Coordinates of C-alpha atoms in Angstrom, one line a residue:
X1 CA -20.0 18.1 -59.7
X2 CA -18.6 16.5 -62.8
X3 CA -19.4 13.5 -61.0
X4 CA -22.5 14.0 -60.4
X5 CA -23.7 15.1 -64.5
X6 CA -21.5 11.8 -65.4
X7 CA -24.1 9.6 -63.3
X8 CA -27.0 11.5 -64.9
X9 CA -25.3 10.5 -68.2
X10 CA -25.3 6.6 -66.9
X11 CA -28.8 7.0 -65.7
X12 CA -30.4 8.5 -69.0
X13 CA -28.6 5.9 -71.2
X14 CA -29.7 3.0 -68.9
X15 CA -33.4 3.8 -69.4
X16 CA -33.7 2.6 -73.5
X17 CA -36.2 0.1 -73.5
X18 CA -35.8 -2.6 -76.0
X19 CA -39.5 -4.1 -75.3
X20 CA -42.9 -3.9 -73.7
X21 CA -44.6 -6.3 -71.4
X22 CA -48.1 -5.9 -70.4
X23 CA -49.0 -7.5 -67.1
X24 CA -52.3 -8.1 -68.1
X25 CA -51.3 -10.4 -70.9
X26 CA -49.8 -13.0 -68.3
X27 CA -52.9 -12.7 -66.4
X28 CA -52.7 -9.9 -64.0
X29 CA -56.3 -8.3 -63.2
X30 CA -56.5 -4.7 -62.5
X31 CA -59.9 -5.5 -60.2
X32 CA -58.8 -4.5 -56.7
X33 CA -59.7 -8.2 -55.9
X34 CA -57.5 -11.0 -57.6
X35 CA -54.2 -11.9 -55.9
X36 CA -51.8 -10.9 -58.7
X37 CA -48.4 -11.9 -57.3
X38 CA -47.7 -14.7 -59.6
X39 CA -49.0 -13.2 -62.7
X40 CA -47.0 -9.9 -62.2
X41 CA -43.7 -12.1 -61.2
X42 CA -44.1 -13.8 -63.8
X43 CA -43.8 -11.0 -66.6
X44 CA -40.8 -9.7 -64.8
X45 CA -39.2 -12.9 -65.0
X46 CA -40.2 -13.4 -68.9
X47 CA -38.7 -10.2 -69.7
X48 CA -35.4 -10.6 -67.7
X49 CA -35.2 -13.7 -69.5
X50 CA -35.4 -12.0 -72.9
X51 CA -33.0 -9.4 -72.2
X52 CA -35.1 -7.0 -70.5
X53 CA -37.3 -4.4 -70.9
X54 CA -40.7 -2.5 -69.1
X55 CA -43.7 -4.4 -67.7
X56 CA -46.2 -2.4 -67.5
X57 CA -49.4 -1.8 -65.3
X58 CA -52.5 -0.3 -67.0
X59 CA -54.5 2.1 -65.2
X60 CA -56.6 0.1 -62.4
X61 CA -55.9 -1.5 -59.3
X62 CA -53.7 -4.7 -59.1
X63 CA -53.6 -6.7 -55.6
X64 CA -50.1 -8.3 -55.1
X65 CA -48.3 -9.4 -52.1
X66 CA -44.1 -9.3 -52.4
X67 CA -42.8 -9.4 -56.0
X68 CA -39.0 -9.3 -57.2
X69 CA -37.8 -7.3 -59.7
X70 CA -34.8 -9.4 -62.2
X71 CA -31.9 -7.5 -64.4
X72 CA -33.2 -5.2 -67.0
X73 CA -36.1 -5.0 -66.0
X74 CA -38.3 -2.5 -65.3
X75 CA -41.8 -2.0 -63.3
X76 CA -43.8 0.5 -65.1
X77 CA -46.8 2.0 -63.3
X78 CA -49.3 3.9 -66.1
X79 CA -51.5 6.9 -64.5
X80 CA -54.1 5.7 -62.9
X81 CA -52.5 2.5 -62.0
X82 CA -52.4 1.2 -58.5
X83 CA -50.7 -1.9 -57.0
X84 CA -52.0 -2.8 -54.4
X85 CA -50.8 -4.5 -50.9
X86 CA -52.4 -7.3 -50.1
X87 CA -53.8 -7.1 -46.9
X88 CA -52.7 -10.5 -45.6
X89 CA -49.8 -10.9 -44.0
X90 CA -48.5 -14.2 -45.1
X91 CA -48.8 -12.4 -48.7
X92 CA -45.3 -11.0 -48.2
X93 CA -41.4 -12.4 -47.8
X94 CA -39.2 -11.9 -45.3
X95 CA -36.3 -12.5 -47.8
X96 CA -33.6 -14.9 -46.2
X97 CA -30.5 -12.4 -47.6
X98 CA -32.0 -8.9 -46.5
X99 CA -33.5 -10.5 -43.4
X100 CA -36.3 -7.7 -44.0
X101 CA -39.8 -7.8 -45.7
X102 CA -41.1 -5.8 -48.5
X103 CA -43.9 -4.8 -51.0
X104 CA -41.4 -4.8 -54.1
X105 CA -37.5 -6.5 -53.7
X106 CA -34.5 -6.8 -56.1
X107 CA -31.3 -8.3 -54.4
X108 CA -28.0 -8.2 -56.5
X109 CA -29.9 -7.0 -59.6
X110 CA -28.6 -4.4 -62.8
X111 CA -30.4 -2.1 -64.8
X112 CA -33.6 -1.9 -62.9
X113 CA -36.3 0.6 -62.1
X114 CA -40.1 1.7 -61.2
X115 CA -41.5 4.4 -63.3
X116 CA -44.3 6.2 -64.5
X117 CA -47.5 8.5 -62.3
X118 CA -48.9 5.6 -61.2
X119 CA -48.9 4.4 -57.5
X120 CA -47.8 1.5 -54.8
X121 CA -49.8 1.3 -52.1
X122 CA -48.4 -0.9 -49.2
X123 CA -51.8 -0.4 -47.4
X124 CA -49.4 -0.3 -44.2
X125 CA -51.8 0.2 -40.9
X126 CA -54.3 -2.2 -42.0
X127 CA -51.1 -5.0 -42.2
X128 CA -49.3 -4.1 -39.4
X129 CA -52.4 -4.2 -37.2
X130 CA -53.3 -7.6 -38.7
X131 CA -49.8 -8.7 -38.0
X132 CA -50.3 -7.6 -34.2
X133 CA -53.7 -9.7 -34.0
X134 CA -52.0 -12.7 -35.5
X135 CA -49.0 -12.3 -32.9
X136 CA -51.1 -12.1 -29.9
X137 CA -53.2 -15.1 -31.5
X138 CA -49.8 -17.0 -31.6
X139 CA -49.5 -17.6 -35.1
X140 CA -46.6 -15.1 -36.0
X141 CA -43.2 -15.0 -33.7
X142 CA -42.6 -12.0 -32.8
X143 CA -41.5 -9.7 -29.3
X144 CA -44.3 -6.8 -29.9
X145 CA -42.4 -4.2 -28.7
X146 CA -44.4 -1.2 -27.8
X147 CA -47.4 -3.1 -29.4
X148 CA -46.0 -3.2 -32.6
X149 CA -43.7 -5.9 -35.1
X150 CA -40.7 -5.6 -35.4
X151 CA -39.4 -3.3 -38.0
X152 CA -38.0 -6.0 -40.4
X153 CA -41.0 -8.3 -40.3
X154 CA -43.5 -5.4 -41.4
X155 CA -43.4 -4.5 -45.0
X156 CA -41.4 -1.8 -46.9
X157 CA -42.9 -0.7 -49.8
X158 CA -39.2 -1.2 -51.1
X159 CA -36.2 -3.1 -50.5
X160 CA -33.8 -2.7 -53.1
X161 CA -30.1 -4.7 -52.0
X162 CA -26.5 -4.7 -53.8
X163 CA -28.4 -3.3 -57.1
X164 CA -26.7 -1.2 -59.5
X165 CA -28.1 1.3 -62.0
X166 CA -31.1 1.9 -60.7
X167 CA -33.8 4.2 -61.3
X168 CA -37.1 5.3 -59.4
X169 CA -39.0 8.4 -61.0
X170 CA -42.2 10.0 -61.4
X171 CA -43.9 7.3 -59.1
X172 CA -46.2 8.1 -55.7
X173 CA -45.0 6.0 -52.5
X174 CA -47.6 5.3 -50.3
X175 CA -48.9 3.5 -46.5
X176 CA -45.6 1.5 -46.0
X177 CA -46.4 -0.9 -42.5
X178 CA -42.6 0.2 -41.8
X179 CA -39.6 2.2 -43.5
X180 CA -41.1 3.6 -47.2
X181 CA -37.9 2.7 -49.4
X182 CA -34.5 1.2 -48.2
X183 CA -31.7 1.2 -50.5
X184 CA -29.1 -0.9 -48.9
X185 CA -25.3 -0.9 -50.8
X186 CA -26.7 -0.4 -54.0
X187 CA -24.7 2.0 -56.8
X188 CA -25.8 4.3 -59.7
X189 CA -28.9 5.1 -58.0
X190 CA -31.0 7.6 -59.7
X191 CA -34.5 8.8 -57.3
X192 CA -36.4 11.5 -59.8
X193 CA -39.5 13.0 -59.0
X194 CA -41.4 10.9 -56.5
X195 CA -44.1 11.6 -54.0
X196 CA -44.1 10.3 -50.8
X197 CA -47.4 10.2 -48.4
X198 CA -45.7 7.8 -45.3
X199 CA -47.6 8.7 -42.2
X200 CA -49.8 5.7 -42.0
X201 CA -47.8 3.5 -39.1
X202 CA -45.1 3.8 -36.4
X203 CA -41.2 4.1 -38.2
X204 CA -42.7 5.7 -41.4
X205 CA -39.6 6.8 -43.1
X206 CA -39.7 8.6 -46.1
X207 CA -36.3 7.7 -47.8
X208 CA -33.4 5.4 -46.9
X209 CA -30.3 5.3 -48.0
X210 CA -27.7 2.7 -46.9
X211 CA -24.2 3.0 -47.6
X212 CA -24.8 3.5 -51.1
X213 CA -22.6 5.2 -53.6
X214 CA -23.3 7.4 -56.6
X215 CA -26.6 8.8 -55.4
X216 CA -28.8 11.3 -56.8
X217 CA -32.1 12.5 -55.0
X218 CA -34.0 15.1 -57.1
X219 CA -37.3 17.1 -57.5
X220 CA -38.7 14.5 -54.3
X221 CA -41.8 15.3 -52.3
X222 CA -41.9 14.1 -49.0
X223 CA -44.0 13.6 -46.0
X224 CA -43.6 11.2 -43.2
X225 CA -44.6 10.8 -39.9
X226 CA -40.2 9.7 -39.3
X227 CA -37.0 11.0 -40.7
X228 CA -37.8 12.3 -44.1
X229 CA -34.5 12.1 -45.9
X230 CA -32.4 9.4 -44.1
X231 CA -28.6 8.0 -44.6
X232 CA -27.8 5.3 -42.8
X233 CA -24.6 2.7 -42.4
X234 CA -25.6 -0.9 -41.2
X235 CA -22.1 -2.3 -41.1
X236 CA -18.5 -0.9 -40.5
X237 CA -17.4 -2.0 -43.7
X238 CA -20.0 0.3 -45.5
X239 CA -19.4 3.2 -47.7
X240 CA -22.2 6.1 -48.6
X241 CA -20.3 8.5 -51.0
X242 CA -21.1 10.8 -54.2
X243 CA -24.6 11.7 -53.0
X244 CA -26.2 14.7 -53.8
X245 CA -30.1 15.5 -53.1
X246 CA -31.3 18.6 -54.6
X247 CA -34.7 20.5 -55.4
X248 CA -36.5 18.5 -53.1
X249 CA -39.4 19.0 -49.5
X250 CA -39.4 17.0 -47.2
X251 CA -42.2 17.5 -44.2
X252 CA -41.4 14.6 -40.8
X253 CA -42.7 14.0 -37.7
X254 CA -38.9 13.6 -37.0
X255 CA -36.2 15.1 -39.0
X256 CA -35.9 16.7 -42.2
X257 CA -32.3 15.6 -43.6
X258 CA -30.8 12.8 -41.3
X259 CA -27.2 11.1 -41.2
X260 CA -28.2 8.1 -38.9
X261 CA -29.1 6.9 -36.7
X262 CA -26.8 3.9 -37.5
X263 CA -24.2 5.3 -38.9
X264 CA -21.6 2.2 -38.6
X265 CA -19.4 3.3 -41.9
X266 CA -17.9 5.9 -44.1
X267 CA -20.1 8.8 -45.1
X268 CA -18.0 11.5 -47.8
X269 CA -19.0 13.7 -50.7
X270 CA -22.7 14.6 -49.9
X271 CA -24.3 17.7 -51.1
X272 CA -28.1 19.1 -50.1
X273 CA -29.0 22.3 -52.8
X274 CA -32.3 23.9 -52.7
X275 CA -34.0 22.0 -49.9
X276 CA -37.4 22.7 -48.3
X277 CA -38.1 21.6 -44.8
X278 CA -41.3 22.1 -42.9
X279 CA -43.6 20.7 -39.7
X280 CA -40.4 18.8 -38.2
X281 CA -40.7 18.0 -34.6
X282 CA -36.9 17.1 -34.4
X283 CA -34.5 19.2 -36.2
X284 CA -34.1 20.4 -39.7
X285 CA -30.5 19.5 -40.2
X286 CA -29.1 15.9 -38.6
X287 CA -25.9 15.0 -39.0
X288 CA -24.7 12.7 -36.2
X289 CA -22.2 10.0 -35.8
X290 CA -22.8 7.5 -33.2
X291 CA -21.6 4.3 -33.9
X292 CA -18.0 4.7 -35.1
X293 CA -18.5 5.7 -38.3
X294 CA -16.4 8.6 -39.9
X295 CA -18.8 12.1 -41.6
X296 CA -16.8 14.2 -43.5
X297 CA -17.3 16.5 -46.4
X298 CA -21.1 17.4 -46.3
X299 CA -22.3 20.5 -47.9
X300 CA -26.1 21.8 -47.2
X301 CA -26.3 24.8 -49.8
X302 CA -30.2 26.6 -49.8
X303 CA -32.3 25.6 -47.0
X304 CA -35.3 26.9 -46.0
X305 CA -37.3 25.3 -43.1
X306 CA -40.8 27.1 -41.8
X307 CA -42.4 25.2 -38.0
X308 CA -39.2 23.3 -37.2
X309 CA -38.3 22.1 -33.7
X310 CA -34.6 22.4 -34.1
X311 CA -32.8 23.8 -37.3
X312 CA -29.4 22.6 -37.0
X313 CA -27.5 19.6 -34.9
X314 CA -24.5 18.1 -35.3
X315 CA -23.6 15.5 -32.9
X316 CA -20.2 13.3 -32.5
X317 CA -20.9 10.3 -29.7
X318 CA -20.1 7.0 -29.1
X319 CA -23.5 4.7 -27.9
X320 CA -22.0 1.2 -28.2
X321 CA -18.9 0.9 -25.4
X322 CA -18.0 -1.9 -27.1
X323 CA -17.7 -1.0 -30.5
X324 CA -14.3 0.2 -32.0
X325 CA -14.8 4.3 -32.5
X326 CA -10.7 4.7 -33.8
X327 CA -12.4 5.7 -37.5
X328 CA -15.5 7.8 -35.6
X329 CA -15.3 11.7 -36.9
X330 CA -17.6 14.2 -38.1
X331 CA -15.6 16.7 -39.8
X332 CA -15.3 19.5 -42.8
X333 CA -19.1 20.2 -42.8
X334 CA -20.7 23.2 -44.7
X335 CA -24.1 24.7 -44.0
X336 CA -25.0 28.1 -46.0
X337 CA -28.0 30.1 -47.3
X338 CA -30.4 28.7 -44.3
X339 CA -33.6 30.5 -43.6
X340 CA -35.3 28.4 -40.7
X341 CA -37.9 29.4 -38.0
X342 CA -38.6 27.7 -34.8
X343 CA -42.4 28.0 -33.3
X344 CA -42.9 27.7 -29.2
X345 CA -45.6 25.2 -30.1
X346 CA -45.4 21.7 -30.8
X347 CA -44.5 21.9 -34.6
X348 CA -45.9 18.4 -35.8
X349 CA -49.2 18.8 -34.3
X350 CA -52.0 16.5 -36.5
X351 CA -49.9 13.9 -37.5
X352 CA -51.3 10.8 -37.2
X353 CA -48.5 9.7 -35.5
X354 CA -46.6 12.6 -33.7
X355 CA -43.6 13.0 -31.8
X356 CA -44.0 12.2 -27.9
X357 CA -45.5 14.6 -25.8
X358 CA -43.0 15.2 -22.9
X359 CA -43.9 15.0 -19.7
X360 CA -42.7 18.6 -19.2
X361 CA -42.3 21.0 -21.6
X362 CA -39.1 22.9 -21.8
X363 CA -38.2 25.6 -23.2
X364 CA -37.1 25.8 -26.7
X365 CA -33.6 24.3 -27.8
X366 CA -31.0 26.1 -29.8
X367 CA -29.0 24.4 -32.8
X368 CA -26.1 22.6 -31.6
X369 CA -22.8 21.4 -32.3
X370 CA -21.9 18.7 -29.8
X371 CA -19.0 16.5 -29.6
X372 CA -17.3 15.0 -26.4
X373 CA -13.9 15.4 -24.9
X374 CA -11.9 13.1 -26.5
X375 CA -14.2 13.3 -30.1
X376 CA -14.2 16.4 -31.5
X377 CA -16.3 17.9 -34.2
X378 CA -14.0 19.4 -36.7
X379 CA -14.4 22.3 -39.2
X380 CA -17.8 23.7 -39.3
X381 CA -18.5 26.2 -41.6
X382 CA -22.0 28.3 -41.0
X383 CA -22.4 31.0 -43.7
X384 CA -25.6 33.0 -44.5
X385 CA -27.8 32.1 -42.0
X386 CA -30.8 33.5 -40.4
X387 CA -32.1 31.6 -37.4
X388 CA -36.0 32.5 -35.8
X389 CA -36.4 31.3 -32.3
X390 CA -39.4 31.8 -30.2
X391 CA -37.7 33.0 -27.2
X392 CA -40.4 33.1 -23.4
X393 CA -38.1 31.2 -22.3
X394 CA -38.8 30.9 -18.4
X395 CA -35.7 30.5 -16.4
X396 CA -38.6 30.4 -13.1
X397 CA -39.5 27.2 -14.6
X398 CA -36.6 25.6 -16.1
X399 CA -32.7 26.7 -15.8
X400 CA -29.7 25.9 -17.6
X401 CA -26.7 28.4 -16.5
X402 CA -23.5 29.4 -18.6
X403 CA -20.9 29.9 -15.5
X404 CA -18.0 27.3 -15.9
X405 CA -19.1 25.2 -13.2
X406 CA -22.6 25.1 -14.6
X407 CA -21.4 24.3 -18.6
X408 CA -19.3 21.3 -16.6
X409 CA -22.4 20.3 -14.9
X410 CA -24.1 19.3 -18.2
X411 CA -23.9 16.0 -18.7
X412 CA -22.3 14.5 -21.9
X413 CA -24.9 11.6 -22.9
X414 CA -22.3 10.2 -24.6
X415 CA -24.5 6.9 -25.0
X416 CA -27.9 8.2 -25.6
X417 CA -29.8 7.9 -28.5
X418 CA -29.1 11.2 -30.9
X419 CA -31.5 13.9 -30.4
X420 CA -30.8 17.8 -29.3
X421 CA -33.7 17.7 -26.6
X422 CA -32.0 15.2 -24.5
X423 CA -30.4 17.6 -22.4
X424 CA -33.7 19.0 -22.0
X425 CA -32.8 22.2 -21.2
X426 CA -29.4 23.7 -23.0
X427 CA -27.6 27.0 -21.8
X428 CA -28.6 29.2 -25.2
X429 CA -31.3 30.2 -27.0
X430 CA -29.6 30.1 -30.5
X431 CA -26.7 27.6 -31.2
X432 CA -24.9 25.5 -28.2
X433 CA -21.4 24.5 -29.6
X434 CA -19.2 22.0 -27.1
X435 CA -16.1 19.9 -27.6
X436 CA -15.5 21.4 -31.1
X437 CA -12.6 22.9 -33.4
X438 CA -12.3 25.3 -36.0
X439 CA -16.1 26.8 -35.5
X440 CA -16.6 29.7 -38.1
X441 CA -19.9 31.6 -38.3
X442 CA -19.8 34.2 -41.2
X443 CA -23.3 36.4 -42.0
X444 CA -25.5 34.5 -39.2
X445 CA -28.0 36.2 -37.5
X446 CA -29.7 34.8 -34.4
X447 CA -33.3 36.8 -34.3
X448 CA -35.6 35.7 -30.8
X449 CA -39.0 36.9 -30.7
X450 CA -40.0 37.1 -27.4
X451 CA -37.5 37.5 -24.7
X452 CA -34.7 34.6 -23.6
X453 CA -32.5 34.7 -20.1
X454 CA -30.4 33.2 -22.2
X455 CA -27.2 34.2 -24.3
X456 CA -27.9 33.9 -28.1
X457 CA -24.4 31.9 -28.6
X458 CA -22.4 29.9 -25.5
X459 CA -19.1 28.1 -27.0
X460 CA -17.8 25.2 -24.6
X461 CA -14.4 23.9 -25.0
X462 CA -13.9 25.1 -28.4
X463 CA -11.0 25.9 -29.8
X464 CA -11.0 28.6 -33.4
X465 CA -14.5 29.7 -33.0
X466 CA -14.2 32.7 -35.5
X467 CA -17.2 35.2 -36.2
X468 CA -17.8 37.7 -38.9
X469 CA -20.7 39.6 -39.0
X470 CA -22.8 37.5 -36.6
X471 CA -25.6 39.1 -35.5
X472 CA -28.0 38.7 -32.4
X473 CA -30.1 40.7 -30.7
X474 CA -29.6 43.5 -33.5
X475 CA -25.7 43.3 -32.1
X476 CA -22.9 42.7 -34.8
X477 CA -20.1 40.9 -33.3
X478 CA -17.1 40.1 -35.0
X479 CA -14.2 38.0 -32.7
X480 CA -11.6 36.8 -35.8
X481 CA -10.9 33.8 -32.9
X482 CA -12.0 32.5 -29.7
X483 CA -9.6 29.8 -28.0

């Protein structure tokens, strides 16, 4: 933790401001109307060149298309402020480096940030279905997948690459035609106090962070109609460490807290304190390894998550055959002081964008812990835990046995995408735990609602599954160890 107040140290220090730039005073028009690119990028360049300082938007609203933020620099939103995305797609830059387009950029930049109560606005559905018009005219390349861009030629509302000392506080985040905020390999980065509205488009994630080190996430509202709080690893060279996220809500059409889904590199030293979670149609808790990369040391300390399709699932898999998986763990993981309630309805309902209907429902999933045979999840600490399920499950309808010839019939999905309904139906009500080692649940209860053929807990080639004061059903079981 000494880490942690050292980087708040770096982060308070870094935002002196020698000098004040008002954008209107290199033109910039707060009318809703005038294309303000230039004049905006233009005071951010003039006060990079002076040795830095804040340039600052008055209250009104400023049209811009994709601006770059410069060294010591940084954007300063005023209440009432709005900047504005232009609604032309040509307005915004694919930039060469990131290979991504954004709202607001800064590649290989120091001592930056975006403050104050005002707001971006990326304006994201009314872009993204121009872009679509302009591809099916012909006059934007593009494969239209599912009838909509490609992620990286839609517009984030930021794309911040290889920067270091950064800070983002107080701001509101709004309509991104793609990801909300990607932070790729950046260090010192400070995200205070923001609001998030993200449900405006198709891949709507709230937060991204990409193998970044020296992370903190604080005092963060967020809704979006994807992941919520996401940590990603593009490249096997990557390292996400020192990250802790803390005081913060998070509401998703996805998941709450996600490691993935490409998770290429080394994730360490993460910690998750005082965490709200709510309306998730995937799971609370995410942590998964799929593509080689190694998860260890992960702390989730206070968590409470109300209307959640799934509170807990760790998963250890390995998607891409042809990928090297030698470094691929996920290991030493600690999840305590959990309150989180499942419904037997669809928990995202009137999202703009929800999670797919299934073709059939099933009935409700427990948490899991899910290697495979030859990739074992490792050390799993569950402590303090109370877990509401629904229960009604119908085994007239759908079936999953627990005899040993039935927990070998399961299939391993060893290459599927990351998600705990895959296996559609799993052979417990209330935590699933397969290929795993050194399992300990201490002061969990597992309460169902309504009644469940299924056992509460079914352990699957696990070896040191140890329980103390684990309760289901009102029984209190304690094993010390289970081979």
């Amino acid at each position: 933790m000494k880490k942690f107040l050292l980087l708040l140290t770096v982060f308070l220090s870094a935002q002196s401001f020698a000098t004040d730039y008002y954008a209107s005073d290199f033109g910039a028009k707060a009318d809703g109307i005038t294309l303000n690119t230039a004049s905006i990028q233009a005071a951010i360049d003039f006060a990079s060149s002076k040795g830095g300082g804040r340039v600052i938007l008055t209250p009104g609203k400023y049209l811009c298309g994709s601006i770059y933020l410069k060294n010591d620099v940084t954007l300063h939103l005023e209440a009432g402020a709005t900047l504005m995305g232009s609604l032309n797609p040509w307005d915004y830059v694919r930039d060469p480096y990131c290979k991504w387009t954004a709202f607001v950029f800064a590649v290989k930049q120091n001592n930056i940030g975006l403050t104050g109560k005002g707001t971006i606005d990326g304006r994201g559905f009314e872009v993204a279905n121009k872009m679509v018009e302009y591809i099916r005219r012909g006059l934007f390349e593009d494969k239209l997948v599912l009838d909509r861009p490609q992620e990286s030629n839609r517009p984030e509302n930021i794309h911040f690459r290889e920067c270091v000392n950064v800070t983002v506080k107080d701001i509101t985040l709004k309509n991104p035609a793609c990801w909300n905020q990607q932070y790729d390999q950046c260090r010192n980065l400070l995200i205070d106090g923001i609001t998030v509205d993200a449900k405006c488009y198709w891949n709507n994630d709230g937060l991204d962070v990409v193998d970044c080190s020296d992370v903190i996430v604080r005092n963060c509202f967020i809704d979006a109609s994807d992941d919520a709080y996401c940590f990603k690893s593009h490249t096997y060279k990557g390292v996400s460490e020192n990250i802790l996220v803390e005081n913060c809500v998070g509401r998703s059409s996805a998941n709450g807290i996600k490691f993935g889904t490409m998770t290429h590199g080394v994730f360490k030293h993460f910690v998750f304190r005082n965490m709200v979670i709510f309306d998730t149609y995937r799971s609370a808790i995410t942590v998964a390894s799929v593509d080689g990369g190694s998860v260890e040391d992960v702390v989730v300390d206070g968590l409470r998550s109300i209307n959640t399709g799934n509170p807990i699932f760790l998963r250890l898999a390995k998607r891409n055959s042809h990928e090297d998986h030698h470094q691929a763990c996920l290991k030493d993981i600690t999840i305590k002081n959990v309150y989180a309630e499942v419904p037997f309805t669809k928990p995202d309902a009137g999202y703009n964008y929800e999670g797919p209907v299934e073709d059939l429902p099933r009935n409700v999933c427990p948490s899991s812990i899910l290697g495979l045979p030859n990739m074992r999840i490792e050390n799993v600490s569950l402590e303090n835990i109370e877990l509401v399920y629904p229960g009604n499950a119908n085994k007239n309808y759908a079936y999953r046995g627990s005899s040993p010839a039935e927990l070998e019939a399961i299939p391993e999905l060893e290459k599927s995408y990351p998600e705990f309904s895959n296996w559609k139906e799993e052979p417990a009500w209330g935590l699933y735990i397969r290929h795993a080692d050194g399992i300990s649940l201490k002061n969990v209860k597992f309460k169902v609602l309504g009644q469940d053929y299924r056992p509460s807990i079914v352990a699957d080639d696990v070896k040191g599954l140890k329980l103390e004061n684990v309760e289901y059903n009102g029984i209190v079981t304690n094993k010390t160890t289970m081979k």
